GROMACS .gro file of C-alpha atoms in nm:
model
  370
    1MET     CA    1  12.093   9.364  10.799
    2THR     CA    2  11.736   9.333  10.902
    3GLY     CA    3  11.617   9.392  11.255
    4ALA     CA    4  11.386   9.589  11.471
    5PHE     CA    5  11.278   9.927  11.349
    6THR     CA    6  11.154  10.216  11.567
    7ALA     CA    7  10.835  10.414  11.516
    8PHE     CA    8  11.038  10.702  11.391
    9ASP     CA    9  11.215  10.474  11.138
   10ALA     CA   10  10.864  10.385  10.996
   11HIS     CA   11  10.769  10.750  11.000
   12ALA     CA   12  11.073  10.853  10.804
   13MET     CA   13  11.032  10.576  10.553
   14ARG     CA   14  10.668  10.667  10.490
   15ARG     CA   15  10.787  11.016  10.423
   16ALA     CA   16  11.049  10.879  10.176
   17LEU     CA   17  10.767  10.683  10.004
   18GLU     CA   18  10.565  11.003   9.975
   19LEU     CA   19  10.859  11.170   9.812
   20ALA     CA   20  10.915  10.888   9.570
   21GLU     CA   21  10.540  10.924   9.457
   22ARG     CA   22  10.630  11.270   9.324
   23GLY     CA   23  10.833  11.090   9.046
   24LEU     CA   24  10.546  10.853   8.962
   25GLU     CA   25  10.507  10.985   8.608
   26THR     CA   26  10.857  11.119   8.535
   27THR     CA   27  11.135  10.869   8.638
   28ASP     CA   28  11.084  10.610   8.358
   29PRO     CA   29  11.274  10.392   8.286
   30ASN     CA   30  11.430  10.439   8.627
   31PRO     CA   31  11.250  10.335   8.950
   32ARG     CA   32  11.065  10.585   9.169
   33VAL     CA   33  11.283  10.652   9.478
   34GLY     CA   34  11.259  10.885   9.772
   35CYS     CA   35  11.512  10.958  10.053
   36VAL     CA   36  11.501  11.123  10.393
   37ILE     CA   37  11.805  11.208  10.601
   38ALA     CA   38  11.745  11.237  10.974
   39ARG     CA   39  11.956  11.323  11.284
   40GLY     CA   40  11.792  11.153  11.576
   41GLU     CA   41  11.422  11.223  11.513
   42THR     CA   42  11.476  11.544  11.321
   43ILE     CA   43  11.465  11.540  10.939
   44VAL     CA   44  11.744  11.746  10.796
   45GLY     CA   45  11.720  11.659  10.429
   46GLU     CA   46  11.473  11.524  10.169
   47GLY     CA   47  11.492  11.430   9.806
   48TRP     CA   48  11.336  11.216   9.531
   49HIS     CA   49  11.447  11.105   9.190
   50GLU     CA   50  11.271  11.303   8.930
   51ARG     CA   51  11.390  11.182   8.592
   52ALA     CA   52  11.645  10.953   8.432
   53GLY     CA   53  11.987  11.121   8.394
   54GLU     CA   54  11.926  11.360   8.685
   55ALA     CA   55  12.040  11.324   9.050
   56HIS     CA   56  11.920  11.029   9.243
   57ALA     CA   57  11.708  11.075   9.554
   58GLU     CA   58  12.002  11.013   9.788
   59VAL     CA   59  12.216  11.283   9.632
   60VAL     CA   60  11.932  11.535   9.639
   61ALA     CA   61  11.861  11.467  10.011
   62LEU     CA   62  12.239  11.479  10.100
   63ARG     CA   63  12.270  11.818   9.929
   64ALA     CA   64  11.979  11.941  10.126
   65ALA     CA   65  12.118  11.811  10.452
   66GLY     CA   66  12.473  11.943  10.389
   67ALA     CA   67  12.706  11.901  10.689
   68GLN     CA   68  12.415  11.764  10.898
   69ALA     CA   69  12.441  11.438  10.708
   70ALA     CA   70  12.750  11.330  10.911
   71GLY     CA   71  12.638  11.082  11.171
   72ALA     CA   72  12.277  11.077  11.044
   73THR     CA   73  12.053  10.802  10.916
   74ALA     CA   74  11.953  10.792  10.554
   75TYR     CA   75  11.606  10.631  10.472
   76VAL     CA   76  11.579  10.522  10.113
   77THR     CA   77  11.292  10.345   9.944
   78LEU     CA   78  11.530  10.143   9.720
   79GLU     CA   79  11.879  10.001   9.788
   80PRO     CA   80  12.135  10.266   9.694
   81CYS     CA   81  12.311  10.196   9.362
   82CYS     CA   82  12.677  10.096   9.355
   83HIS     CA   83  12.753  10.121   8.988
   84HIS     CA   84  12.821  10.393   8.735
   85GLY     CA   85  12.517  10.455   8.506
   86ARG     CA   86  12.417  10.803   8.387
   87THR     CA   87  12.510  10.917   8.731
   88PRO     CA   88  12.782  10.809   8.985
   89PRO     CA   89  12.705  10.550   9.248
   90CYS     CA   90  12.487  10.671   9.535
   91THR     CA   91  12.689  10.455   9.781
   92ASP     CA   92  12.983  10.676   9.708
   93ALA     CA   93  12.786  10.984   9.797
   94LEU     CA   94  12.655  10.833  10.116
   95ILE     CA   95  12.998  10.720  10.229
   96ALA     CA   96  13.153  11.061  10.150
   97SER     CA   97  12.884  11.231  10.356
   98ARG     CA   98  12.977  11.015  10.658
   99VAL     CA   99  12.627  10.893  10.736
  100ALA     CA  100  12.617  10.645  11.016
  101ARG     CA  101  12.325  10.437  10.913
  102VAL     CA  102  12.128  10.354  10.596
  103VAL     CA  103  11.783  10.197  10.606
  104PHE     CA  104  11.629  10.095  10.273
  105ALA     CA  105  11.299   9.942  10.202
  106LEU     CA  106  11.347   9.727   9.897
  107ARG     CA  107  11.655   9.546   9.763
  108ASP     CA  108  11.737   9.663   9.402
  109PRO     CA  109  11.675   9.368   9.167
  110ASN     CA  110  11.897   9.539   8.911
  111PRO     CA  111  12.187   9.274   8.858
  112HIS     CA  112  12.428   9.561   8.883
  113VAL     CA  113  12.325   9.626   9.238
  114ASN     CA  114  12.109   9.349   9.403
  115GLY     CA  115  12.281   9.351   9.738
  116GLY     CA  116  12.599   9.513   9.618
  117GLY     CA  117  12.493   9.850   9.745
  118ALA     CA  118  12.434   9.723  10.088
  119ASP     CA  119  12.762   9.536  10.095
  120ARG     CA  120  12.956   9.842   9.975
  121LEU     CA  121  12.802  10.052  10.256
  122ALA     CA  122  12.863   9.786  10.524
  123ALA     CA  123  13.224   9.752  10.409
  124ALA     CA  124  13.271  10.128  10.472
  125GLY     CA  125  13.153  10.083  10.826
  126ILE     CA  126  12.799  10.213  10.784
  127GLU     CA  127  12.517  10.030  10.965
  128VAL     CA  128  12.274   9.892  10.712
  129ALA     CA  129  11.920   9.761  10.760
  130HIS     CA  130  11.648   9.673  10.502
  131GLY     CA  131  11.292   9.545  10.468
  132LEU     CA  132  11.113   9.837  10.634
  133LEU     CA  133  10.785   9.897  10.433
  134GLU     CA  134  10.917   9.674  10.160
  135ALA     CA  135  10.575   9.596  10.019
  136GLU     CA  136  10.483   9.960   9.978
  137ALA     CA  137  10.805  10.020   9.797
  138LEU     CA  138  10.742   9.726   9.571
  139ALA     CA  139  10.398   9.860   9.495
  140GLN     CA  140  10.551  10.183   9.366
  141ASN     CA  141  10.780  10.003   9.131
  142PRO     CA  142  10.620   9.678   9.001
  143GLY     CA  143  10.734   9.735   8.647
  144PHE     CA  144  11.095   9.808   8.725
  145VAL     CA  145  11.113   9.507   8.952
  146LYS     CA  146  10.948   9.273   8.709
  147ARG     CA  147  11.162   9.391   8.423
  148MET     CA  148  11.479   9.342   8.617
  149ARG     CA  149  11.365   8.989   8.730
  150THR     CA  150  11.203   8.857   8.417
  151GLY     CA  151  11.298   9.085   8.129
  152ARG     CA  152  10.933   9.175   8.071
  153PRO     CA  153  10.730   9.480   8.182
  154TRP     CA  154  10.442   9.482   8.425
  155VAL     CA  155  10.120   9.442   8.206
  156ARG     CA  156   9.814   9.631   8.322
  157LEU     CA  157   9.492   9.558   8.128
  158LYS     CA  158   9.240   9.838   8.115
  159SER     CA  159   8.871   9.776   8.027
  160ALA     CA  160   8.541   9.957   8.059
  161ALA     CA  161   8.214   9.774   8.043
  162SER     CA  162   7.848   9.780   8.133
  163LEU     CA  163   7.695   9.577   8.410
  164ASP     CA  164   7.625   9.297   8.158
  165GLY     CA  165   7.995   9.295   8.060
  166ARG     CA  166   7.969   9.465   7.724
  167THR     CA  167   8.228   9.710   7.592
  168ALA     CA  168   8.053   9.847   7.289
  169LEU     CA  169   7.734   9.827   7.093
  170ALA     CA  170   7.723   9.579   6.809
  171SER     CA  171   7.799   9.869   6.572
  172GLY     CA  172   8.121   9.937   6.768
  173ALA     CA  173   7.996  10.258   6.936
  174SER     CA  174   8.150  10.289   7.280
  175ARG     CA  175   8.185  10.664   7.360
  176TRP     CA  176   8.119  10.693   7.628
  177ILE     CA  177   8.043  10.393   7.849
  178THR     CA  178   8.189  10.561   8.158
  179GLY     CA  179   8.182  10.910   8.282
  180GLU     CA  180   8.439  11.193   8.295
  181ALA     CA  181   8.584  11.090   8.629
  182ALA     CA  182   8.664  10.745   8.512
  183ARG     CA  183   8.816  10.869   8.185
  184ALA     CA  184   9.035  11.114   8.383
  185ASP     CA  185   9.154  10.819   8.593
  186VAL     CA  186   9.248  10.636   8.278
  187HIS     CA  187   9.473  10.936   8.177
  188ALA     CA  188   9.644  10.917   8.511
  189TRP     CA  189   9.726  10.555   8.452
  190ARG     CA  190   9.852  10.630   8.103
  191ALA     CA  191  10.077  10.905   8.251
  192ARG     CA  192  10.260  10.666   8.478
  193SER     CA  193  10.304  10.401   8.205
  194SER     CA  194  10.603  10.352   7.984
  195ALA     CA  195  10.367  10.263   7.696
  196VAL     CA  196  10.006  10.228   7.600
  197LEU     CA  197   9.945   9.917   7.389
  198THR     CA  198   9.663   9.831   7.154
  199GLY     CA  199   9.575   9.601   6.865
  200ILE     CA  200   9.528   9.668   6.499
  201GLY     CA  201   9.155   9.600   6.535
  202THR     CA  202   9.110   9.880   6.786
  203LEU     CA  203   9.330  10.114   6.583
  204LEU     CA  204   9.122  10.052   6.258
  205ALA     CA  205   8.785  10.068   6.433
  206ASP     CA  206   8.835  10.364   6.673
  207ASP     CA  207   9.142  10.549   6.548
  208PRO     CA  208   9.243  10.633   6.917
  209ARG     CA  209   9.513  10.889   7.009
  210LEU     CA  210   9.614  10.692   7.325
  211ASP     CA  211   9.793  11.000   7.457
  212VAL     CA  212   9.766  11.168   7.792
  213ARG     CA  213   9.529  11.461   7.791
  214ARG     CA  214   9.499  11.653   8.124
  215THR     CA  215   9.440  12.001   8.254
  216HIS     CA  216   9.808  12.036   8.372
  217PRO     CA  217  10.121  11.990   8.153
  218VAL     CA  218  10.224  11.637   8.073
  219GLN     CA  219  10.587  11.591   8.155
  220ARG     CA  220  10.653  11.262   7.971
  221ALA     CA  221  10.454  11.111   7.689
  222PRO     CA  222  10.423  10.732   7.701
  223ALA     CA  223  10.503  10.538   7.383
  224ARG     CA  224  10.220  10.399   7.181
  225VAL     CA  225  10.255  10.032   7.081
  226ILE     CA  226  10.046   9.860   6.816
  227ILE     CA  227  10.028   9.489   6.779
  228ASP     CA  228   9.982   9.468   6.397
  229SER     CA  229  10.077   9.123   6.253
  230ARG     CA  230  10.053   9.231   5.882
  231LEU     CA  231  10.139   9.606   5.904
  232ARG     CA  232   9.797   9.728   5.824
  233SER     CA  233   9.828  10.043   6.049
  234PRO     CA  234   9.735  10.345   5.840
  235PRO     CA  235  10.000  10.624   5.833
  236THR     CA  236   9.713  10.875   5.865
  237ALA     CA  237   9.619  10.733   6.219
  238ARG     CA  238   9.564  11.008   6.480
  239LEU     CA  239   9.821  10.856   6.723
  240PHE     CA  240  10.101  10.967   6.486
  241ASP     CA  241   9.997  11.325   6.555
  242ALA     CA  242  10.029  11.298   6.938
  243PRO     CA  243  10.352  11.339   7.144
  244GLY     CA  244  10.566  11.034   7.205
  245ALA     CA  245  10.713  10.742   7.020
  246VAL     CA  246  10.509  10.500   6.819
  247ILE     CA  247  10.613  10.135   6.802
  248VAL     CA  248  10.449   9.891   6.549
  249MET     CA  249  10.512   9.525   6.617
  250HIS     CA  250  10.444   9.288   6.340
  251ALA     CA  251  10.487   8.918   6.287
  252ALA     CA  252  10.815   8.850   6.131
  253ASP     CA  253  10.684   8.562   5.924
  254ALA     CA  254  10.358   8.722   5.807
  255VAL     CA  255  10.317   8.883   5.469
  256ALA     CA  256  10.262   9.257   5.469
  257ALA     CA  257  10.168   9.494   5.183
  258PRO     CA  258  10.462   9.618   4.983
  259GLY     CA  259  10.589   9.947   5.120
  260ALA     CA  260  10.384   9.932   5.435
  261ALA     CA  261  10.682   9.937   5.665
  262GLY     CA  262  10.842  10.227   5.479
  263ALA     CA  263  10.525  10.435   5.495
  264LEU     CA  264  10.495  10.385   5.866
  265ALA     CA  265  10.864  10.460   5.920
  266GLU     CA  266  10.817  10.796   5.733
  267ARG     CA  267  10.558  10.882   5.992
  268GLY     CA  268  10.814  10.825   6.266
  269ALA     CA  269  10.709  10.477   6.366
  270ARG     CA  270  10.969  10.222   6.502
  271ILE     CA  271  10.902   9.895   6.321
  272GLU     CA  272  10.967   9.583   6.524
  273ALA     CA  273  10.959   9.235   6.371
  274ILE     CA  274  10.852   8.981   6.634
  275HIS     CA  275  10.865   8.609   6.603
  276GLY     CA  276  10.539   8.441   6.502
  277ALA     CA  277  10.301   8.374   6.223
  278PRO     CA  278  10.033   8.449   6.131
  279ARG     CA  279  10.018   8.651   6.458
  280VAL     CA  280  10.274   8.827   6.676
  281ASP     CA  281  10.401   8.612   6.961
  282LEU     CA  282  10.272   8.820   7.250
  283ALA     CA  283  10.526   8.687   7.508
  284ALA     CA  284  10.806   8.773   7.266
  285ALA     CA  285  10.657   9.115   7.204
  286LEU     CA  286  10.655   9.193   7.576
  287HIS     CA  287  11.011   9.072   7.610
  288ARG     CA  288  11.115   9.314   7.339
  289LEU     CA  289  10.942   9.595   7.520
  290GLY     CA  290  11.149   9.501   7.823
  291GLU     CA  291  11.460   9.521   7.617
  292LEU     CA  292  11.346   9.880   7.523
  293ALA     CA  293  11.336   9.957   7.888
  294MET     CA  294  10.965   9.964   7.926
  295ASN     CA  295  10.855   9.916   8.287
  296GLU     CA  296  10.475   9.940   8.289
  297VAL     CA  297  10.250   9.874   7.986
  298LEU     CA  298   9.886   9.976   7.985
  299VAL     CA  299   9.681   9.765   7.747
  300GLU     CA  300   9.379   9.936   7.596
  301ALA     CA  301   9.252   9.690   7.332
  302GLY     CA  302   8.948   9.499   7.208
  303PRO     CA  303   8.821   9.158   7.326
  304THR     CA  304   9.056   8.955   7.097
  305LEU     CA  305   9.387   9.095   7.218
  306ALA     CA  306   9.264   9.132   7.575
  307GLY     CA  307   9.150   8.766   7.573
  308ALA     CA  308   9.475   8.653   7.411
  309LEU     CA  309   9.686   8.819   7.681
  310LEU     CA  310   9.471   8.676   7.957
  311GLU     CA  311   9.481   8.329   7.815
  312ALA     CA  312   9.855   8.335   7.777
  313GLY     CA  313   9.894   8.447   8.141
  314LEU     CA  314  10.063   8.766   8.045
  315VAL     CA  315   9.840   9.014   8.244
  316ASP     CA  316   9.965   9.117   8.593
  317GLU     CA  317   9.685   9.350   8.684
  318TRP     CA  318   9.349   9.437   8.547
  319LEU     CA  319   9.180   9.778   8.584
  320HIS     CA  320   8.813   9.728   8.507
  321TYR     CA  321   8.578  10.022   8.497
  322LEU     CA  322   8.217   9.928   8.559
  323SER     CA  323   7.938  10.150   8.434
  324PRO     CA  324   7.585  10.112   8.581
  325THR     CA  325   7.432  10.056   8.238
  326LEU     CA  326   7.307   9.766   8.028
  327LEU     CA  327   7.404   9.727   7.655
  328GLY     CA  328   7.222   9.395   7.587
  329PRO     CA  329   7.335   9.060   7.442
  330ALA     CA  330   7.414   9.180   7.086
  331ALA     CA  331   7.678   9.423   7.221
  332ARG     CA  332   8.048   9.334   7.220
  333PRO     CA  333   8.200   9.122   7.491
  334LEU     CA  334   8.465   9.211   7.740
  335ALA     CA  335   8.723   8.953   7.640
  336ALA     CA  336   8.738   8.662   7.401
  337TRP     CA  337   8.769   8.340   7.599
  338PRO     CA  338   8.735   7.975   7.509
  339ALA     CA  339   8.410   7.808   7.588
  340LEU     CA  340   8.398   7.645   7.925
  341GLU     CA  341   8.245   7.306   8.009
  342ARG     CA  342   8.288   7.337   8.382
  343LEU     CA  343   8.236   7.629   8.617
  344ASP     CA  344   8.531   7.540   8.821
  345ALA     CA  345   8.757   7.587   8.512
  346ALA     CA  346   8.655   7.958   8.491
  347PRO     CA  347   8.942   8.211   8.529
  348ARG     CA  348   8.935   8.383   8.874
  349PHE     CA  349   9.071   8.712   8.995
  350ALA     CA  350   9.140   8.870   9.341
  351ILE     CA  351   8.992   9.205   9.395
  352THR     CA  352   9.276   9.423   9.533
  353GLY     CA  353   9.085   9.756   9.524
  354ILE     CA  354   8.748   9.920   9.460
  355GLU     CA  355   8.706  10.294   9.402
  356ALA     CA  356   8.401  10.501   9.313
  357LEU     CA  357   8.471  10.740   9.026
  358GLY     CA  358   8.166  10.952   8.972
  359ASN     CA  359   7.889  10.707   8.893
  360ASP     CA  360   8.127  10.432   8.792
  361LEU     CA  361   8.342  10.182   8.984
  362ARG     CA  362   8.698  10.089   8.919
  363LEU     CA  363   8.793   9.736   9.018
  364ARG     CA  364   9.165   9.652   9.061
  365LEU     CA  365   9.210   9.282   8.988
  366THR     CA  366   9.499   9.030   8.990
  367PRO     CA  367   9.480   8.685   8.832
  368GLU     CA  368   9.446   8.392   9.063
  369ARG     CA  369   9.374   8.125   8.804
  370LEU     CA  370   9.382   8.149   8.430
   0.00000   0.00000   0.00000
């Protein structure tokens, strides 16, 4: 099912990836998918999946192509589904349209599909090929793929610090270390995330909203998740006034104040008891978020929770915003980390991207050794 691809095949798949990008902030918990229908080297239909419960990319593109789909090639960024979910199987729509060939970038890791879509198309006499621009398709859907493979979401840690690695003054003041362009970028990452996660320390110290604030309308509000072992979250916290669900995860074996859970539930919070004492088991918490169909989780937390996630090997990607300032040795550190006796034992990260945002830099990092 793999093989040589033409220059036009690559062109059509790049266009399908561009279309998929339009659903970057809206498809959750579904993957972002784009589709192009072409006869020869002429594109006759395009589509992308916009949100869960609505038509998939293949169906939208086939509708646009109409009768011209017969004998055409369909380029899809993800293997067409072959099961009934909120919508009928896309394989059925492709077969009914009488396309001659289907090229998809990434095999669907969903156990309900995972090769079954390709097999269904091939059994109907359709030529099938895959693997074209696979890495690019994976980069669009890291959370969906990881959740399907491991049961946990893609964890993206966000931090902002001075040149000397400090995130706030000793007093806790941190507004603002970075400029407007960097803060706007953070809101874009929030908008694509299933949830924004923080710890009780940050909630009590900063009372953040953790919502998406932009000049254009927000189409989907990410959930806000609080790691709060003893249910100390105040019901008056500002994040309860922002759109979107609030999930409070506490340690099942820790002692909370009487009535704390009820007061938070009255504010609309979903209370989740997670194994662990005296603290929440972070791996178990992330697994529970996976069960709740969370694909990408953006962590905006203080040094304690950030360090704990890093030490446990639970961070997939780190977005670090670097401000050209100095805050001094008394200021708060970036992440709590055990003392090292040897330099070669230090955690190391690969830099996968650097972008200037106003007067700040954003580093994209992936762990190499923790």
